[in-house]
């Protein structure tokens, strides 16, 4: 079979998936959601200094820990699946940080585990990673997956799947099976997974200390977490799948019927919810002029909201090779000068719940 015919078959599958996606994603106006700020802060975050994307983290190493595949039944009767990585370096006598890593729309847990490099970071920085699967478009649930992040995306949004409840169940299971630190439970997400991560920050705030996302937006109309959640958001200016300023996107994204909200609306909504200082601080990375970093500090409970705009970066997960030629074709070439996984982990690891 030629490469062209293989791509044609994959494109046919994607179009079939998206015909389902398009009926579930009603365009919404790109307006910031309403928020209700918590009471005035009792503790504050120091004002930021020069941005260091990999501060206080070790570079990834070869993962030598235990990988496994699991499943659980949710209250709605669905069998949900996930992948789990427990590093060999983990100290069983000390509660470990947990990272819930959410793949993008039309992705899978296996793809995101292979593509993100989080296992290698978990090994060198001693944290547990769980990669849940979204809801599949195929009859047997094994096709490309989506998350119900609110206004997006696909079968998960169409069927109003309780993905917030699913992630809560996963955290509960790991709490029972492993020694997990509840003050250091974090979420990372890409694209539709980023939209889902924002929803978790809004609705699962009692279990999550911070989120780190690339190429997403806020998918719910109300976000007023009773406990503040720190956020780092990376977004490329050359992202045509989820445009940084919002809109329908191009390529496959344009077939879904989604009108994405602007990325900055999301970070501003969380900054308001966290009662951060109203004037954000501009930061720079002296080693990379492509990065424009805006930080909202002096927030409730020592939380921080950070927005990193990357000049020329596409929708592809930054700093890691594309998982296929087809992914490169539709998502663009990955931006090479920022490791999204390590930058996100650096932020998360320094923002445990106070």
Short mmCIF file of C-alpha atoms in Angstrom, two decimals:
data_model
loop_
_atom_site.label_atom_id
_atom_site.label_comp_id
_atom_site.label_asym_id
_atom_site.label_seq_id
_atom_site.Cartn_x
_atom_site.Cartn_y
_atom_site.Cartn_z
CA UNK A 1 0.00 0.00 0.00
CA UNK A 2 1.42 3.41 -0.91
CA UNK A 3 1.90 6.22 1.57
CA UNK A 4 -0.73 8.21 -0.34
CA UNK A 5 -3.34 5.49 -0.01
CA UNK A 6 -2.54 5.04 3.69
CA UNK A 7 -2.99 8.76 4.25
CA UNK A 8 -6.21 8.67 2.25
CA UNK A 9 -7.61 5.91 4.44
CA UNK A 10 -6.66 7.76 7.62
CA UNK A 11 -8.17 10.95 6.25
CA UNK A 12 -11.38 9.06 5.47
CA UNK A 13 -11.49 7.86 9.09
CA UNK A 14 -10.88 11.36 10.39
CA UNK A 15 -13.61 12.79 8.19
CA UNK A 16 -16.01 10.14 9.45
CA UNK A 17 -15.11 11.03 13.02
CA UNK A 18 -15.51 14.71 12.33
CA UNK A 19 -18.93 14.26 10.77
CA UNK A 20 -19.87 13.07 14.22
CA UNK A 21 -17.89 15.86 15.88
CA UNK A 22 -19.55 18.59 13.86
CA UNK A 23 -23.02 17.87 15.11
CA UNK A 24 -21.97 18.19 18.74
CA UNK A 25 -20.00 21.43 18.80
CA UNK A 26 -22.29 24.41 18.47
CA UNK A 27 -20.33 27.60 17.76
CA UNK A 28 -20.18 29.89 20.79
CA UNK A 29 -19.28 33.56 20.85
CA UNK A 30 -15.64 34.10 21.73
CA UNK A 31 -16.38 35.96 24.95
CA UNK A 32 -14.70 35.48 28.32
CA UNK A 33 -16.86 33.48 30.73
CA UNK A 34 -18.30 35.06 33.81
CA UNK A 35 -16.39 34.48 37.02
CA UNK A 36 -16.81 35.12 40.69
CA UNK A 37 -13.61 35.91 42.53
CA UNK A 38 -12.97 34.26 45.91
CA UNK A 39 -12.37 36.40 49.01
CA UNK A 40 -9.27 38.54 49.28
CA UNK A 41 -6.05 36.52 49.53
CA UNK A 42 -4.54 35.60 52.86
CA UNK A 43 -1.22 34.61 51.28
CA UNK A 44 0.46 36.02 48.22
CA UNK A 45 2.82 35.00 45.46
CA UNK A 46 6.03 37.05 45.07
CA UNK A 47 6.22 39.11 41.90
CA UNK A 48 7.97 37.15 39.14
CA UNK A 49 11.44 37.68 37.76
CA UNK A 50 13.04 36.65 34.48
CA UNK A 51 11.32 33.57 33.08
CA UNK A 52 13.25 30.31 33.35
CA UNK A 53 11.18 27.59 31.63
CA UNK A 54 12.99 24.61 33.17
CA UNK A 55 13.74 25.94 36.65
CA UNK A 56 14.21 23.32 39.37
CA UNK A 57 13.59 20.30 37.13
CA UNK A 58 15.82 17.51 35.92
CA UNK A 59 15.95 16.69 32.21
CA UNK A 60 14.19 13.52 31.10
CA UNK A 61 16.02 10.20 31.27
CA UNK A 62 15.24 6.78 29.83
CA UNK A 63 12.16 5.47 31.65
CA UNK A 64 12.90 2.24 33.53
CA UNK A 65 9.77 2.06 35.65
CA UNK A 66 6.54 0.10 35.31
CA UNK A 67 4.01 0.81 32.57
CA UNK A 68 0.56 -0.72 32.75
CA UNK A 69 -2.88 -0.48 31.17
CA UNK A 70 -6.02 -0.35 33.28
CA UNK A 71 -9.75 0.21 33.11
CA UNK A 72 -12.65 1.11 35.36
CA UNK A 73 -16.41 1.32 35.09
CA UNK A 74 -17.91 4.76 35.55
CA UNK A 75 -21.36 5.34 37.12
CA UNK A 76 -22.89 5.75 33.64
CA UNK A 77 -21.85 2.16 32.84
CA UNK A 78 -18.98 2.98 30.50
CA UNK A 79 -15.73 1.05 30.62
CA UNK A 80 -12.99 3.68 30.59
CA UNK A 81 -9.33 2.93 29.96
CA UNK A 82 -6.01 4.49 30.92
CA UNK A 83 -2.26 3.97 30.91
CA UNK A 84 -0.17 4.33 34.08
CA UNK A 85 3.55 4.93 34.52
CA UNK A 86 5.21 4.46 37.92
CA UNK A 87 8.92 5.38 37.83
CA UNK A 88 11.55 3.04 39.22
CA UNK A 89 13.01 6.04 41.07
CA UNK A 90 9.88 6.52 43.18
CA UNK A 91 10.40 6.52 46.94
CA UNK A 92 7.57 4.36 48.24
CA UNK A 93 7.91 5.86 51.73
CA UNK A 94 7.09 9.38 50.52
CA UNK A 95 3.78 10.46 48.96
CA UNK A 96 4.43 11.09 45.27
CA UNK A 97 3.20 13.85 42.97
CA UNK A 98 0.64 12.76 40.36
CA UNK A 99 0.29 14.08 36.81
CA UNK A 100 -2.93 13.41 34.88
CA UNK A 101 -1.91 13.80 31.20
CA UNK A 102 -4.77 14.37 28.74
CA UNK A 103 -4.25 13.66 25.04
CA UNK A 104 -5.61 15.92 22.31
CA UNK A 105 -8.78 15.42 20.32
CA UNK A 106 -8.58 12.42 17.96
CA UNK A 107 -5.60 11.19 19.99
CA UNK A 108 -5.15 8.36 22.48
CA UNK A 109 -3.39 7.72 25.77
CA UNK A 110 -0.78 5.58 24.00
CA UNK A 111 -0.03 8.33 21.49
CA UNK A 112 0.36 11.02 24.16
CA UNK A 113 2.52 8.81 26.36
CA UNK A 114 4.86 8.15 23.43
CA UNK A 115 4.83 11.73 22.12
CA UNK A 116 5.03 13.85 25.28
CA UNK A 117 8.07 12.36 27.00
CA UNK A 118 6.41 12.64 30.40
CA UNK A 119 7.58 9.13 31.38
CA UNK A 120 11.23 10.20 31.14
CA UNK A 121 10.52 13.31 33.21
CA UNK A 122 8.64 11.21 35.76
CA UNK A 123 11.70 8.98 36.10
CA UNK A 124 14.11 11.86 36.69
CA UNK A 125 11.75 13.94 38.85
CA UNK A 126 9.96 11.16 40.76
CA UNK A 127 6.30 11.55 39.95
CA UNK A 128 3.52 9.21 38.77
CA UNK A 129 1.81 9.77 35.40
CA UNK A 130 -1.62 8.55 34.36
CA UNK A 131 -2.82 8.92 30.77
CA UNK A 132 -6.62 8.53 30.57
CA UNK A 133 -8.43 7.82 27.31
CA UNK A 134 -11.28 9.99 26.12
CA UNK A 135 -14.42 8.63 24.50
CA UNK A 136 -13.94 6.94 21.13
CA UNK A 137 -15.94 7.63 18.01
CA UNK A 138 -15.90 3.99 16.91
CA UNK A 139 -18.46 1.44 18.03
CA UNK A 140 -15.89 -0.48 20.12
CA UNK A 141 -14.46 2.72 21.63
CA UNK A 142 -10.97 2.20 20.21
CA UNK A 143 -11.07 4.92 17.56
CA UNK A 144 -9.81 8.49 17.95
CA UNK A 145 -10.81 9.90 21.33
CA UNK A 146 -12.37 13.19 22.50
CA UNK A 147 -13.06 14.92 25.83
CA UNK A 148 -16.12 16.77 27.06
CA UNK A 149 -14.44 20.06 27.84
CA UNK A 150 -17.74 21.96 27.58
CA UNK A 151 -18.26 23.38 24.10
CA UNK A 152 -15.76 20.90 22.67
CA UNK A 153 -15.33 18.21 21.48
CA UNK A 154 -16.90 15.43 19.43
CA UNK A 155 -18.75 12.39 20.79
CA UNK A 156 -17.80 13.22 24.38
CA UNK A 157 -19.39 16.69 24.20
CA UNK A 158 -22.34 15.47 22.12
CA UNK A 159 -23.20 12.80 24.67
CA UNK A 160 -22.38 15.05 27.66
CA UNK A 161 -19.97 12.45 29.02
CA UNK A 162 -18.97 13.00 32.65
CA UNK A 163 -15.22 13.25 32.11
CA UNK A 164 -14.82 15.30 35.29
CA UNK A 165 -16.25 12.36 37.24
CA UNK A 166 -14.00 9.95 35.35
CA UNK A 167 -10.85 11.86 36.33
CA UNK A 168 -12.06 12.06 39.93
CA UNK A 169 -12.47 8.27 39.94
CA UNK A 170 -8.96 7.81 38.58
CA UNK A 171 -7.47 10.01 41.29
CA UNK A 172 -9.47 8.12 43.93
CA UNK A 173 -8.17 4.80 42.59
CA UNK A 174 -4.55 5.92 42.65
CA UNK A 175 -5.00 7.35 46.15
CA UNK A 176 -6.10 3.89 47.25
CA UNK A 177 -3.41 1.94 45.36
CA UNK A 178 -0.38 4.21 45.63
CA UNK A 179 0.97 6.81 48.01
CA UNK A 180 -0.15 9.99 46.21
CA UNK A 181 0.36 13.49 47.60
CA UNK A 182 -3.01 15.31 47.42
CA UNK A 183 -1.23 18.68 47.53
CA UNK A 184 0.74 17.78 44.39
CA UNK A 185 -1.92 16.43 42.04
CA UNK A 186 -1.67 18.14 38.66
CA UNK A 187 -3.18 18.01 35.15
CA UNK A 188 -1.53 18.56 31.77
CA UNK A 189 -3.40 18.68 28.47
CA UNK A 190 -3.02 19.32 24.76
CA UNK A 191 -5.68 20.84 22.48
CA UNK A 192 -9.03 19.21 23.40
CA UNK A 193 -7.12 17.82 26.41
CA UNK A 194 -6.17 21.40 27.31
CA UNK A 195 -9.82 22.45 27.12
CA UNK A 196 -10.62 19.51 29.41
CA UNK A 197 -7.84 20.52 31.82
CA UNK A 198 -9.40 23.97 32.15
CA UNK A 199 -12.75 22.38 32.94
CA UNK A 200 -11.08 20.32 35.67
CA UNK A 201 -9.54 23.48 37.13
CA UNK A 202 -13.04 24.97 37.29
CA UNK A 203 -14.91 21.91 38.59
CA UNK A 204 -12.38 19.56 40.23
CA UNK A 205 -10.52 22.26 42.13
CA UNK A 206 -10.71 20.29 45.38
CA UNK A 207 -8.39 17.63 43.95
CA UNK A 208 -6.10 19.60 41.62
CA UNK A 209 -3.36 22.05 42.58
CA UNK A 210 -2.37 23.30 39.12
CA UNK A 211 -2.79 22.68 35.40
CA UNK A 212 -0.40 23.06 32.47
CA UNK A 213 -1.73 23.20 28.92
CA UNK A 214 -0.77 23.83 25.33
CA UNK A 215 -3.11 25.02 22.56
CA UNK A 216 -6.45 25.16 24.35
CA UNK A 217 -9.12 27.49 25.69
CA UNK A 218 -11.83 27.64 28.34
CA UNK A 219 -14.80 25.52 27.30
CA UNK A 220 -17.29 26.27 30.08
CA UNK A 221 -19.33 29.43 30.65
CA UNK A 222 -18.78 29.63 34.41
CA UNK A 223 -15.44 29.15 36.17
CA UNK A 224 -15.39 30.07 39.85
CA UNK A 225 -13.33 27.44 41.71
CA UNK A 226 -13.75 27.67 45.47
CA UNK A 227 -10.06 26.80 45.80
CA UNK A 228 -7.69 28.61 43.42
CA UNK A 229 -5.77 26.57 40.85
CA UNK A 230 -2.47 27.68 39.29
CA UNK A 231 -2.22 27.68 35.48
CA UNK A 232 0.49 27.76 32.83
CA UNK A 233 -0.74 28.05 29.23
CA UNK A 234 1.54 27.71 26.19
CA UNK A 235 0.23 28.75 22.77
CA UNK A 236 1.89 29.24 19.40
CA UNK A 237 1.22 32.18 17.12
CA UNK A 238 1.31 29.85 14.08
CA UNK A 239 -1.29 27.46 15.51
CA UNK A 240 -3.97 27.24 12.81
CA UNK A 241 -5.83 24.31 14.39
CA UNK A 242 -6.72 26.27 17.53
CA UNK A 243 -5.93 29.89 16.60
CA UNK A 244 -4.47 31.82 19.50
CA UNK A 245 -7.02 34.62 19.01
CA UNK A 246 -9.94 32.21 18.59
CA UNK A 247 -12.04 31.30 15.58
CA UNK A 248 -12.91 28.16 13.63
CA UNK A 249 -9.38 27.03 12.88
CA UNK A 250 -8.18 25.50 9.63
CA UNK A 251 -7.62 22.02 8.23
CA UNK A 252 -9.37 19.24 10.13
CA UNK A 253 -10.39 21.63 12.92
CA UNK A 254 -12.45 23.68 10.45
CA UNK A 255 -14.62 20.63 9.70
CA UNK A 256 -15.66 20.21 13.32
CA UNK A 257 -17.94 23.24 13.51
CA UNK A 258 -16.16 24.55 16.61
CA UNK A 259 -15.52 28.27 17.01
CA UNK A 260 -12.67 28.34 19.50
CA UNK A 261 -12.48 31.02 22.14
CA UNK A 262 -9.33 33.15 22.41
CA UNK A 263 -6.59 31.57 24.49
CA UNK A 264 -6.02 34.68 26.58
CA UNK A 265 -9.67 34.70 27.69
CA UNK A 266 -8.96 31.47 29.57
CA UNK A 267 -5.95 32.71 31.51
CA UNK A 268 -7.67 36.00 32.31
CA UNK A 269 -10.71 34.10 33.62
CA UNK A 270 -8.54 32.02 35.96
CA UNK A 271 -6.59 35.10 37.04
CA UNK A 272 -9.88 36.75 38.00
CA UNK A 273 -11.12 33.63 39.77
CA UNK A 274 -7.85 33.44 41.73
CA UNK A 275 -8.12 37.14 42.68
CA UNK A 276 -4.70 37.87 41.20
CA UNK A 277 -3.27 41.37 41.02
CA UNK A 278 -5.09 43.14 38.16
CA UNK A 279 -1.93 44.20 36.32
CA UNK A 280 0.05 41.23 34.96
CA UNK A 281 3.83 41.38 34.74
CA UNK A 282 5.70 40.91 31.47
CA UNK A 283 8.63 38.52 31.60
CA UNK A 284 11.31 37.52 29.14
CA UNK A 285 13.50 34.51 28.53
CA UNK A 286 16.89 36.01 27.70
CA UNK A 287 17.88 32.85 25.82
CA UNK A 288 14.79 32.70 23.58
CA UNK A 289 13.31 35.88 22.06
CA UNK A 290 10.38 33.87 20.65
CA UNK A 291 8.78 33.70 24.10
CA UNK A 292 6.48 36.42 25.40
CA UNK A 293 5.54 35.59 28.98
CA UNK A 294 2.76 37.27 30.96
CA UNK A 295 2.29 36.41 34.63
CA UNK A 296 -0.54 37.26 37.01
CA UNK A 297 0.82 37.11 40.55
CA UNK A 298 -0.22 38.11 44.08
CA UNK A 299 -3.05 35.56 43.79
CA UNK A 300 -5.05 33.71 46.43
CA UNK A 301 -3.22 30.91 48.24
CA UNK A 302 0.11 31.63 46.49
CA UNK A 303 -1.23 30.56 43.11
CA UNK A 304 0.07 31.90 39.79
CA UNK A 305 -1.40 32.25 36.30
CA UNK A 306 1.13 32.33 33.44
CA UNK A 307 0.61 32.77 29.70
CA UNK A 308 3.48 31.92 27.34
CA UNK A 309 3.05 33.01 23.72
CA UNK A 310 5.54 31.29 21.41
CA UNK A 311 6.27 33.07 18.15
CA UNK A 312 6.08 30.71 15.17
CA UNK A 313 4.95 27.63 17.12
CA UNK A 314 2.27 25.41 15.55
CA UNK A 315 -0.37 23.19 17.13
CA UNK A 316 2.05 20.26 17.52
CA UNK A 317 3.33 19.47 21.03
CA UNK A 318 6.39 21.69 21.41
CA UNK A 319 9.87 20.24 21.65
CA UNK A 320 8.96 16.65 20.77
CA UNK A 321 8.97 14.84 17.41
CA UNK A 322 5.59 14.39 15.77
CA UNK A 323 4.15 10.94 16.35
CA UNK A 324 3.50 10.39 12.64
CA UNK A 325 3.96 12.00 9.24
CA UNK A 326 0.21 12.52 9.11
CA UNK A 327 0.32 14.40 12.41
CA UNK A 328 3.00 16.70 11.02
CA UNK A 329 0.89 17.30 7.93
CA UNK A 330 -2.21 18.34 9.87
CA UNK A 331 -0.69 19.88 13.02
CA UNK A 332 2.50 21.41 11.64
CA UNK A 333 6.11 20.79 12.58
CA UNK A 334 6.76 20.89 16.35
CA UNK A 335 8.43 24.07 17.59
CA UNK A 336 11.98 22.94 18.50
CA UNK A 337 13.19 25.53 21.01
CA UNK A 338 10.86 24.89 23.96
CA UNK A 339 10.15 21.54 25.59
CA UNK A 340 6.46 21.86 26.50
CA UNK A 341 6.53 18.86 28.82
CA UNK A 342 9.50 20.04 30.86
CA UNK A 343 8.30 23.67 30.96
CA UNK A 344 4.89 22.54 32.17
CA UNK A 345 6.34 20.19 34.79
CA UNK A 346 8.70 22.93 36.04
CA UNK A 347 5.70 25.18 36.68
CA UNK A 348 3.49 22.47 38.18
CA UNK A 349 6.17 21.18 40.55
CA UNK A 350 6.59 24.65 42.04
CA UNK A 351 2.85 25.17 42.56
CA UNK A 352 1.68 22.60 45.06
CA UNK A 353 -1.46 23.36 47.05
CA UNK A 354 -0.79 25.62 50.04
#
